[in-house]
Amino acid sequence: MKKLLALVLAAMMLLSVCSVAAAEEKKTLTFWVPQYQFSKDEKAISDADFWNEKFDAFEAENNCEVHVEILPWGDYNTTVYTGLLNNDGPDVVYVTDTYDLVSNNLLLGLDDKLTDEQKDNFIMWDSAAKDKDGVHYTIVMNGGAVLMFYNKDILAEAGVEVPTTWDEFITACKTIKEKTGKQAFLQNWGATTGTSALMTSFWPYYFQAGGEVLNADGVVDINNEAGLATVNFIKQLYDEGIFDDSITAESTAADKFNAGELAFYAVGDNSGINSATKNGINFGYMFSLKGSAGYGTRMAGDAFAVASKSVERGNEDLAVKALVYITSAEVMDDWHERVYAFPSVTKDAKRVYNPDLDALYTEYLSGMKIVPDFEGKPSFEKAVQSNIQLMFMGDLTPEQVLEETMTYYADQIQQ
């Protein structure tokens, strides 16, 4: 009997040791993502509830725990950069500006972590953040494009057709102002950041003029033919009376459009459609105006990535697996359905984002451009914004806008 009791106790101790070992083997991943659910509908699922729900199956399958942290958009880039430097930062993270993250080795290279089949399935794999050797570090979200929206009722009142080219657009705006007394077009040159201003008010037109953000040496340079054409076009809007002196402080173009007071404005597709629909505006939209190089607009380049510190934590393989999981059709289709609607991330996605937009993006795919990250990008874009504001005030010519911007970049950022 004593021998039997001893055997039972030994077995129980062995099971206890095995249980402790199993518990110790369970890995913990940390996932950082910004807030996207802003709906006040009581039925709306929160960001945290959505991601925790999705990770339940992943945790069970991989014997791990995933800590989800939803971050505010304010100072998001700084928070992420600081977090990736620290040992208690994220393993998998949503990123926006990536130049400093890649150049300081804070992200994990993905080329040898994914299969060719997986890489081919990502619609915007080639648009991922890369280093000088071409190594990919992100899975791009495909966050939609900046489109040109118009108020059909105002255009009808003025008796103008939807314009196509820059020249037609200038003529249409002048006619609208003359015949209706309403504002024809506004850009947000008073936005709080240069990035916000250029997103809708500079880069789309620069791409329509055939501009490339980086030169042959991989350095930002807009002091070129396309840059001059773009700044001249923006100045013409002021010279022709479409803009007035208040344009240097303008930041509410969307509000004015959604109040039925503005004929044209450029904004991200999802934001523009949702807000105009909610406010009962009889609106239409087009991919872009047509510049000297054709159609073109700015795409958002936000993305998901894996922290390089996941290697130190022993989480590298699990973090990559989580990255593939959260960007899969299974998860993204549901996220787009219940949290925030974006175009698909992968080719095998089943959810239709928007039939009209899907068709538009298919037709104009070559004109969808991501502004690549580069050294000092926020400061550079702020300089462009400030110098164009000075141009509106009569202090700089278009040529000087470009010259002053590139001089500032060479002297203050590159140095």
Short mmCIF file of C-alpha atoms in Angstrom, two decimals:
data_model
loop_
_atom_site.label_atom_id
_atom_site.label_comp_id
_atom_site.label_asym_id
_atom_site.label_seq_id
_atom_site.Cartn_x
_atom_site.Cartn_y
_atom_site.Cartn_z
CA MET A 1 0.00 0.00 0.00
CA LYS A 2 2.84 2.37 0.90
CA LYS A 3 4.55 1.55 -2.39
CA LEU A 4 1.32 2.29 -4.29
CA LEU A 5 0.88 5.58 -2.44
CA ALA A 6 4.46 6.53 -3.21
CA LEU A 7 3.92 5.79 -6.91
CA VAL A 8 0.74 7.90 -6.93
CA LEU A 9 2.52 10.79 -5.23
CA ALA A 10 5.42 10.51 -7.68
CA ALA A 11 3.02 10.56 -10.61
CA MET A 12 1.25 13.61 -9.21
CA MET A 13 4.56 15.41 -8.76
CA LEU A 14 5.54 14.54 -12.34
CA LEU A 15 2.25 15.90 -13.64
CA SER A 16 2.74 19.03 -11.57
CA VAL A 17 6.23 19.54 -12.97
CA CYS A 18 4.96 18.98 -16.51
CA SER A 19 2.15 21.49 -15.94
CA VAL A 20 4.61 24.09 -14.66
CA ALA A 21 6.89 23.45 -17.65
CA ALA A 22 3.96 23.79 -20.05
CA ALA A 23 2.98 27.06 -18.41
CA GLU A 24 6.53 28.33 -18.67
CA GLU A 25 6.63 27.48 -22.36
CA LYS A 26 3.60 29.69 -23.09
CA LYS A 27 4.86 32.77 -24.90
CA THR A 28 3.44 36.27 -24.59
CA LEU A 29 3.10 38.61 -27.56
CA THR A 30 2.28 42.32 -27.40
CA PHE A 31 0.31 43.91 -30.24
CA TRP A 32 0.01 47.69 -30.68
CA VAL A 33 -2.56 49.23 -33.00
CA PRO A 34 -4.23 52.68 -33.12
CA GLN A 35 -7.92 53.29 -32.53
CA TYR A 36 -10.12 52.94 -35.60
CA GLN A 37 -13.56 52.39 -34.08
CA PHE A 38 -15.10 55.80 -33.40
CA SER A 39 -18.75 54.86 -33.80
CA LYS A 40 -20.96 55.71 -30.84
CA ASP A 41 -23.53 53.08 -31.85
CA GLU A 42 -24.12 50.81 -28.85
CA LYS A 43 -23.85 47.80 -31.16
CA ALA A 44 -20.42 48.82 -32.47
CA ILE A 45 -17.59 46.56 -31.36
CA SER A 46 -14.62 48.33 -29.79
CA ASP A 47 -11.11 47.96 -31.20
CA ALA A 48 -9.99 46.07 -28.10
CA ASP A 49 -12.93 43.66 -28.15
CA PHE A 50 -12.46 42.98 -31.85
CA TRP A 51 -8.75 42.18 -31.62
CA ASN A 52 -9.08 40.17 -28.42
CA GLU A 53 -11.84 38.15 -30.03
CA LYS A 54 -9.69 37.47 -33.08
CA PHE A 55 -6.68 36.46 -31.01
CA ASP A 56 -8.63 33.90 -28.96
CA ALA A 57 -8.25 31.26 -31.68
CA PHE A 58 -4.63 32.24 -32.32
CA GLU A 59 -3.78 31.90 -28.63
CA ALA A 60 -5.38 28.48 -28.40
CA GLU A 61 -3.63 27.21 -31.53
CA ASN A 62 -0.20 28.55 -30.57
CA ASN A 63 -0.25 28.12 -26.77
CA CYS A 64 0.39 31.81 -26.20
CA GLU A 65 -1.10 34.98 -24.82
CA VAL A 66 -1.51 38.15 -26.88
CA HIS A 67 -1.71 41.47 -25.07
CA VAL A 68 -3.57 43.98 -27.23
CA GLU A 69 -2.92 47.68 -26.66
CA ILE A 70 -5.07 50.27 -28.47
CA LEU A 71 -3.19 53.56 -28.81
CA PRO A 72 -4.54 57.06 -29.54
CA TRP A 73 -3.53 58.74 -32.79
CA GLY A 74 -1.99 61.74 -31.03
CA ASP A 75 1.83 61.40 -31.11
CA TYR A 76 1.37 57.86 -32.41
CA ASN A 77 4.65 57.83 -34.34
CA THR A 78 6.65 58.99 -31.31
CA THR A 79 4.96 56.44 -29.07
CA VAL A 80 5.74 53.61 -31.48
CA TYR A 81 9.35 54.68 -31.98
CA THR A 82 9.95 54.87 -28.24
CA GLY A 83 8.16 51.58 -27.66
CA LEU A 84 10.24 49.75 -30.23
CA LEU A 85 13.41 50.91 -28.47
CA ASN A 86 12.30 49.40 -25.17
CA ASN A 87 12.31 45.79 -24.04
CA ASP A 88 8.67 45.98 -23.00
CA GLY A 89 7.47 47.37 -26.34
CA PRO A 90 5.36 45.63 -28.98
CA ASP A 91 6.21 42.47 -30.91
CA VAL A 92 3.70 43.22 -33.69
CA VAL A 93 2.84 46.83 -34.42
CA TYR A 94 0.89 49.12 -36.74
CA VAL A 95 3.30 51.66 -38.24
CA THR A 96 2.93 54.89 -40.22
CA ASP A 97 6.24 56.73 -40.77
CA THR A 98 8.86 54.01 -41.14
CA TYR A 99 12.13 55.69 -42.20
CA ASP A 100 13.56 56.00 -38.69
CA LEU A 101 12.25 52.57 -37.74
CA VAL A 102 13.99 50.87 -40.66
CA SER A 103 17.19 52.91 -40.58
CA ASN A 104 17.60 52.23 -36.83
CA ASN A 105 16.96 48.49 -37.23
CA LEU A 106 13.81 48.55 -35.10
CA LEU A 107 11.80 46.36 -37.49
CA LEU A 108 12.32 42.78 -38.61
CA GLY A 109 13.10 42.08 -42.28
CA LEU A 110 10.35 39.91 -43.75
CA ASP A 111 11.73 38.60 -47.05
CA ASP A 112 13.09 35.35 -45.62
CA LYS A 113 10.23 34.97 -43.13
CA LEU A 114 7.43 34.64 -45.67
CA THR A 115 6.86 32.17 -48.47
CA ASP A 116 6.71 33.30 -52.09
CA GLU A 117 3.03 32.37 -52.07
CA GLN A 118 2.37 34.60 -49.05
CA LYS A 119 4.28 37.53 -50.54
CA ASP A 120 2.44 37.19 -53.85
CA ASN A 121 -0.90 37.24 -52.02
CA PHE A 122 -0.27 40.69 -50.50
CA ILE A 123 -1.68 43.22 -52.96
CA MET A 124 0.82 45.96 -52.06
CA TRP A 125 3.88 43.87 -51.19
CA ASP A 126 6.05 45.90 -53.56
CA SER A 127 5.01 49.11 -51.77
CA ALA A 128 6.35 47.93 -48.40
CA ALA A 129 8.95 49.98 -46.51
CA LYS A 130 12.40 48.85 -47.68
CA ASP A 131 16.03 49.48 -46.84
CA LYS A 132 18.77 50.35 -49.34
CA ASP A 133 19.19 46.65 -50.12
CA GLY A 134 15.52 46.24 -51.00
CA VAL A 135 14.58 44.21 -47.91
CA HIS A 136 10.85 44.49 -47.08
CA TYR A 137 9.83 45.40 -43.52
CA THR A 138 6.06 45.92 -43.61
CA ILE A 139 2.75 44.59 -44.85
CA VAL A 140 0.95 47.62 -46.32
CA MET A 141 -2.65 48.12 -45.21
CA ASN A 142 -3.91 49.52 -48.54
CA GLY A 143 -5.57 52.42 -46.77
CA GLY A 144 -7.41 53.88 -49.73
CA ALA A 145 -6.66 56.85 -51.95
CA VAL A 146 -7.21 60.62 -51.94
CA LEU A 147 -10.03 61.30 -54.42
CA MET A 148 -11.58 64.47 -55.80
CA PHE A 149 -15.15 64.90 -54.51
CA TYR A 150 -17.73 67.26 -56.01
CA ASN A 151 -21.19 68.54 -55.15
CA LYS A 152 -23.48 67.62 -58.05
CA ASP A 153 -26.08 70.23 -57.11
CA ILE A 154 -23.60 73.11 -57.16
CA LEU A 155 -22.17 71.98 -60.52
CA ALA A 156 -25.71 71.76 -61.93
CA GLU A 157 -26.55 75.22 -60.59
CA ALA A 158 -23.47 76.62 -62.34
CA GLY A 159 -24.17 74.64 -65.52
CA VAL A 160 -20.72 73.04 -65.63
CA GLU A 161 -19.68 69.49 -66.44
CA VAL A 162 -17.32 67.52 -64.23
CA PRO A 163 -13.86 68.75 -65.28
CA THR A 164 -11.03 66.39 -66.22
CA THR A 165 -7.83 68.37 -66.75
CA TRP A 166 -6.19 71.07 -64.64
CA ASP A 167 -7.23 73.76 -67.13
CA GLU A 168 -10.84 72.53 -67.21
CA PHE A 169 -10.85 72.49 -63.43
CA ILE A 170 -9.69 76.13 -63.21
CA THR A 171 -12.40 77.17 -65.68
CA ALA A 172 -15.09 75.21 -63.84
CA CYS A 173 -14.11 76.76 -60.49
CA LYS A 174 -14.24 80.31 -61.90
CA THR A 175 -17.65 79.63 -63.46
CA ILE A 176 -19.02 78.21 -60.20
CA LYS A 177 -17.88 81.23 -58.24
CA GLU A 178 -19.29 83.65 -60.84
CA LYS A 179 -22.68 81.97 -61.29
CA THR A 180 -23.43 80.69 -57.78
CA GLY A 181 -21.38 82.87 -55.43
CA LYS A 182 -20.32 79.70 -53.62
CA GLN A 183 -16.77 78.62 -52.93
CA ALA A 184 -15.56 76.34 -55.66
CA PHE A 185 -12.48 74.62 -54.21
CA LEU A 186 -10.41 74.65 -51.02
CA GLN A 187 -7.25 73.00 -49.79
CA ASN A 188 -6.17 72.60 -46.17
CA TRP A 189 -3.07 74.80 -46.17
CA GLY A 190 -3.79 75.68 -42.55
CA ALA A 191 -3.64 72.06 -41.40
CA THR A 192 -1.86 71.41 -38.12
CA THR A 193 0.94 69.47 -39.83
CA GLY A 194 2.66 69.61 -43.17
CA THR A 195 1.90 65.92 -43.62
CA SER A 196 -1.84 66.58 -43.33
CA ALA A 197 -1.64 69.49 -45.77
CA LEU A 198 0.43 67.75 -48.43
CA MET A 199 -1.57 64.53 -48.22
CA THR A 200 -4.52 66.07 -50.06
CA SER A 201 -3.20 69.41 -51.32
CA PHE A 202 0.19 68.73 -52.90
CA TRP A 203 1.16 65.10 -53.51
CA PRO A 204 -1.84 64.15 -55.72
CA TYR A 205 -1.05 67.01 -58.13
CA TYR A 206 2.67 66.31 -58.00
CA PHE A 207 1.97 62.75 -59.14
CA GLN A 208 -0.38 64.03 -61.85
CA ALA A 209 2.54 66.12 -63.11
CA GLY A 210 4.75 63.03 -63.26
CA GLY A 211 6.77 63.69 -60.12
CA GLU A 212 8.83 61.15 -58.20
CA VAL A 213 9.43 61.76 -54.50
CA LEU A 214 12.93 60.26 -54.44
CA ASN A 215 15.60 60.94 -57.06
CA ALA A 216 17.96 58.39 -58.61
CA ASP A 217 20.12 58.49 -55.46
CA GLY A 218 17.15 57.67 -53.24
CA VAL A 219 17.00 61.18 -51.77
CA VAL A 220 13.88 63.34 -51.66
CA ASP A 221 13.87 66.07 -54.30
CA ILE A 222 10.86 68.04 -55.56
CA ASN A 223 12.84 70.86 -57.17
CA ASN A 224 12.11 69.57 -60.65
CA GLU A 225 9.74 70.11 -63.55
CA ALA A 226 6.85 68.31 -61.85
CA GLY A 227 7.39 70.23 -58.63
CA LEU A 228 7.34 73.57 -60.44
CA ALA A 229 4.20 72.61 -62.39
CA THR A 230 2.47 71.65 -59.15
CA VAL A 231 3.36 74.84 -57.26
CA ASN A 232 2.41 76.97 -60.29
CA PHE A 233 -0.97 75.21 -60.41
CA ILE A 234 -1.55 75.89 -56.72
CA LYS A 235 -0.53 79.54 -57.20
CA GLN A 236 -2.88 79.85 -60.17
CA LEU A 237 -5.77 78.86 -57.90
CA TYR A 238 -4.90 81.91 -55.79
CA ASP A 239 -4.19 84.25 -58.71
CA GLU A 240 -7.50 83.35 -60.39
CA GLY A 241 -9.43 84.22 -57.22
CA ILE A 242 -10.46 80.64 -56.44
CA PHE A 243 -8.46 80.92 -53.20
CA ASP A 244 -8.24 84.09 -51.13
CA ASP A 245 -6.01 85.28 -48.29
CA SER A 246 -7.75 82.95 -45.81
CA ILE A 247 -6.26 79.91 -47.57
CA THR A 248 -3.13 80.05 -45.39
CA ALA A 249 -5.31 79.21 -42.38
CA GLU A 250 -7.83 76.94 -44.11
CA SER A 251 -8.38 73.63 -42.30
CA THR A 252 -12.13 73.01 -42.60
CA ALA A 253 -12.66 72.18 -46.26
CA ALA A 254 -14.41 68.94 -45.31
CA ASP A 255 -16.84 70.73 -43.00
CA LYS A 256 -17.74 73.24 -45.71
CA PHE A 257 -18.25 70.52 -48.31
CA ASN A 258 -20.47 68.52 -45.95
CA ALA A 259 -22.49 71.65 -45.23
CA GLY A 260 -23.22 72.03 -48.96
CA GLU A 261 -21.12 75.20 -49.23
CA LEU A 262 -18.22 73.92 -51.35
CA ALA A 263 -18.14 72.47 -54.85
CA PHE A 264 -14.85 70.52 -54.82
CA TYR A 265 -12.37 69.14 -52.30
CA ALA A 266 -9.88 66.29 -52.16
CA VAL A 267 -9.94 63.79 -49.30
CA GLY A 268 -9.43 60.11 -48.50
CA ASP A 269 -12.04 57.92 -50.14
CA ASN A 270 -13.65 56.32 -47.09
CA SER A 271 -13.76 59.54 -45.09
CA GLY A 272 -15.21 61.49 -48.00
CA ILE A 273 -17.91 58.96 -48.84
CA ASN A 274 -19.01 58.36 -45.26
CA SER A 275 -19.20 62.02 -44.25
CA ALA A 276 -20.92 63.20 -47.44
CA THR A 277 -23.47 60.39 -47.21
CA LYS A 278 -24.13 61.10 -43.53
CA ASN A 279 -24.74 64.78 -44.29
CA GLY A 280 -27.04 64.15 -47.23
CA ILE A 281 -24.80 65.71 -49.87
CA ASN A 282 -25.60 64.88 -53.49
CA PHE A 283 -22.00 64.06 -54.31
CA GLY A 284 -19.82 62.36 -56.86
CA TYR A 285 -16.11 61.61 -56.98
CA MET A 286 -13.36 60.93 -59.47
CA PHE A 287 -10.01 59.22 -59.14
CA SER A 288 -8.10 62.43 -59.82
CA LEU A 289 -7.68 65.33 -62.18
CA LYS A 290 -5.51 64.70 -65.21
CA GLY A 291 -2.18 66.48 -65.22
CA SER A 292 0.54 66.58 -67.86
CA ALA A 293 1.56 63.01 -66.92
CA GLY A 294 -1.97 61.66 -66.61
CA TYR A 295 -3.96 60.56 -63.58
CA GLY A 296 -2.40 60.16 -60.16
CA THR A 297 -3.11 60.40 -56.47
CA ARG A 298 -1.66 59.61 -53.06
CA MET A 299 -2.28 56.28 -51.36
CA ALA A 300 -1.95 55.81 -47.61
CA GLY A 301 1.06 53.65 -46.70
CA ASP A 302 0.19 52.60 -43.14
CA ALA A 303 1.24 49.05 -42.43
CA PHE A 304 1.82 46.21 -39.97
CA ALA A 305 5.31 45.10 -38.95
CA VAL A 306 7.26 42.94 -36.51
CA ALA A 307 9.63 44.48 -33.96
CA SER A 308 13.27 43.42 -34.27
CA LYS A 309 13.32 43.02 -30.46
CA SER A 310 10.97 40.06 -30.88
CA VAL A 311 14.13 38.11 -31.71
CA GLU A 312 15.64 38.91 -28.29
CA ARG A 313 12.41 37.85 -26.61
CA GLY A 314 12.34 34.55 -28.45
CA ASN A 315 9.10 35.62 -30.14
CA GLU A 316 10.36 36.05 -33.70
CA ASP A 317 8.58 33.10 -35.37
CA LEU A 318 5.38 33.57 -33.36
CA ALA A 319 5.30 37.30 -34.12
CA VAL A 320 5.66 36.65 -37.86
CA LYS A 321 2.88 34.09 -37.62
CA ALA A 322 0.69 36.67 -35.87
CA LEU A 323 1.52 39.24 -38.56
CA VAL A 324 0.38 36.87 -41.29
CA TYR A 325 -2.74 36.03 -39.28
CA ILE A 326 -3.92 39.61 -38.66
CA THR A 327 -3.40 40.57 -42.32
CA SER A 328 -5.18 37.45 -43.61
CA ALA A 329 -8.47 37.60 -45.48
CA GLU A 330 -10.11 35.85 -42.52
CA VAL A 331 -9.28 38.69 -40.13
CA MET A 332 -9.16 41.69 -42.46
CA ASP A 333 -12.51 40.94 -44.11
CA ASP A 334 -14.12 41.00 -40.68
CA TRP A 335 -12.18 44.07 -39.53
CA HIS A 336 -13.26 45.96 -42.64
CA GLU A 337 -16.84 44.86 -42.04
CA ARG A 338 -17.17 45.63 -38.33
CA VAL A 339 -14.53 48.26 -37.49
CA TYR A 340 -13.26 50.30 -40.45
CA ALA A 341 -13.68 49.85 -44.18
CA PHE A 342 -10.54 49.79 -46.32
CA PRO A 343 -9.66 48.08 -49.59
CA SER A 344 -8.44 44.50 -49.29
CA VAL A 345 -4.94 43.65 -48.10
CA THR A 346 -4.71 40.27 -49.82
CA LYS A 347 -5.76 38.92 -53.19
CA ASP A 348 -7.83 36.13 -51.63
CA ALA A 349 -10.03 38.54 -49.63
CA LYS A 350 -13.73 37.94 -50.18
CA ARG A 351 -15.33 41.12 -48.86
CA VAL A 352 -16.16 43.76 -51.48
CA TYR A 353 -14.94 47.12 -50.21
CA ASN A 354 -17.03 49.21 -52.57
CA PRO A 355 -17.93 48.03 -56.09
CA ASP A 356 -17.45 51.49 -57.61
CA LEU A 357 -14.16 52.11 -55.83
CA ASP A 358 -12.87 48.63 -56.59
CA ALA A 359 -13.54 49.26 -60.28
CA LEU A 360 -11.94 52.71 -60.05
CA TYR A 361 -8.81 51.35 -58.39
CA THR A 362 -8.54 48.57 -60.95
CA GLU A 363 -8.74 51.06 -63.81
CA TYR A 364 -6.29 53.54 -62.30
CA LEU A 365 -3.98 51.17 -60.42
CA SER A 366 -0.85 52.64 -62.03
CA GLY A 367 -1.79 56.08 -60.74
CA MET A 368 -1.99 55.02 -57.08
CA LYS A 369 1.22 56.27 -55.43
CA ILE A 370 2.55 55.92 -51.89
CA VAL A 371 4.80 58.71 -50.63
CA PRO A 372 7.86 56.74 -49.47
CA ASP A 373 9.39 57.47 -46.10
CA PHE A 374 12.67 59.36 -46.03
CA GLU A 375 14.92 61.09 -43.53
CA GLY A 376 13.20 64.00 -41.79
CA LYS A 377 9.94 63.56 -43.70
CA PRO A 378 7.67 65.40 -41.19
CA SER A 379 10.04 68.39 -41.08
CA PHE A 380 10.37 68.40 -44.87
CA GLU A 381 6.61 68.38 -45.38
CA LYS A 382 6.22 71.16 -42.83
CA ALA A 383 8.77 73.22 -44.79
CA VAL A 384 6.82 72.70 -48.04
CA GLN A 385 3.61 73.78 -46.30
CA SER A 386 5.22 76.88 -44.75
CA ASN A 387 6.85 77.97 -47.99
CA ILE A 388 3.63 77.61 -49.97
CA GLN A 389 1.88 79.68 -47.31
CA LEU A 390 4.59 82.33 -47.84
CA MET A 391 3.92 82.14 -51.58
CA PHE A 392 0.23 82.87 -50.99
CA MET A 393 1.32 85.88 -48.91
CA GLY A 394 3.46 87.15 -51.80
CA ASP A 395 6.81 86.52 -50.10
CA LEU A 396 8.05 83.69 -52.35
CA THR A 397 7.77 82.76 -56.02
CA PRO A 398 7.02 79.16 -57.03
CA GLU A 399 10.67 78.71 -57.93
CA GLN A 400 11.72 80.01 -54.53
CA VAL A 401 9.29 77.68 -52.76
CA LEU A 402 11.17 74.72 -54.21
CA GLU A 403 14.63 76.23 -53.79
CA GLU A 404 14.03 77.29 -50.18
CA THR A 405 12.56 73.90 -49.31
CA MET A 406 15.46 71.90 -50.72
CA THR A 407 18.05 74.26 -49.20
CA TYR A 408 16.41 73.83 -45.80
CA TYR A 409 16.41 70.06 -46.27
CA ALA A 410 20.09 69.93 -47.21
CA ASP A 411 21.23 72.30 -44.46
CA GLN A 412 18.94 71.41 -41.56
CA ILE A 413 17.86 67.79 -42.06
CA GLN A 414 20.53 65.96 -44.01
CA GLN A 415 23.29 67.60 -41.99
#
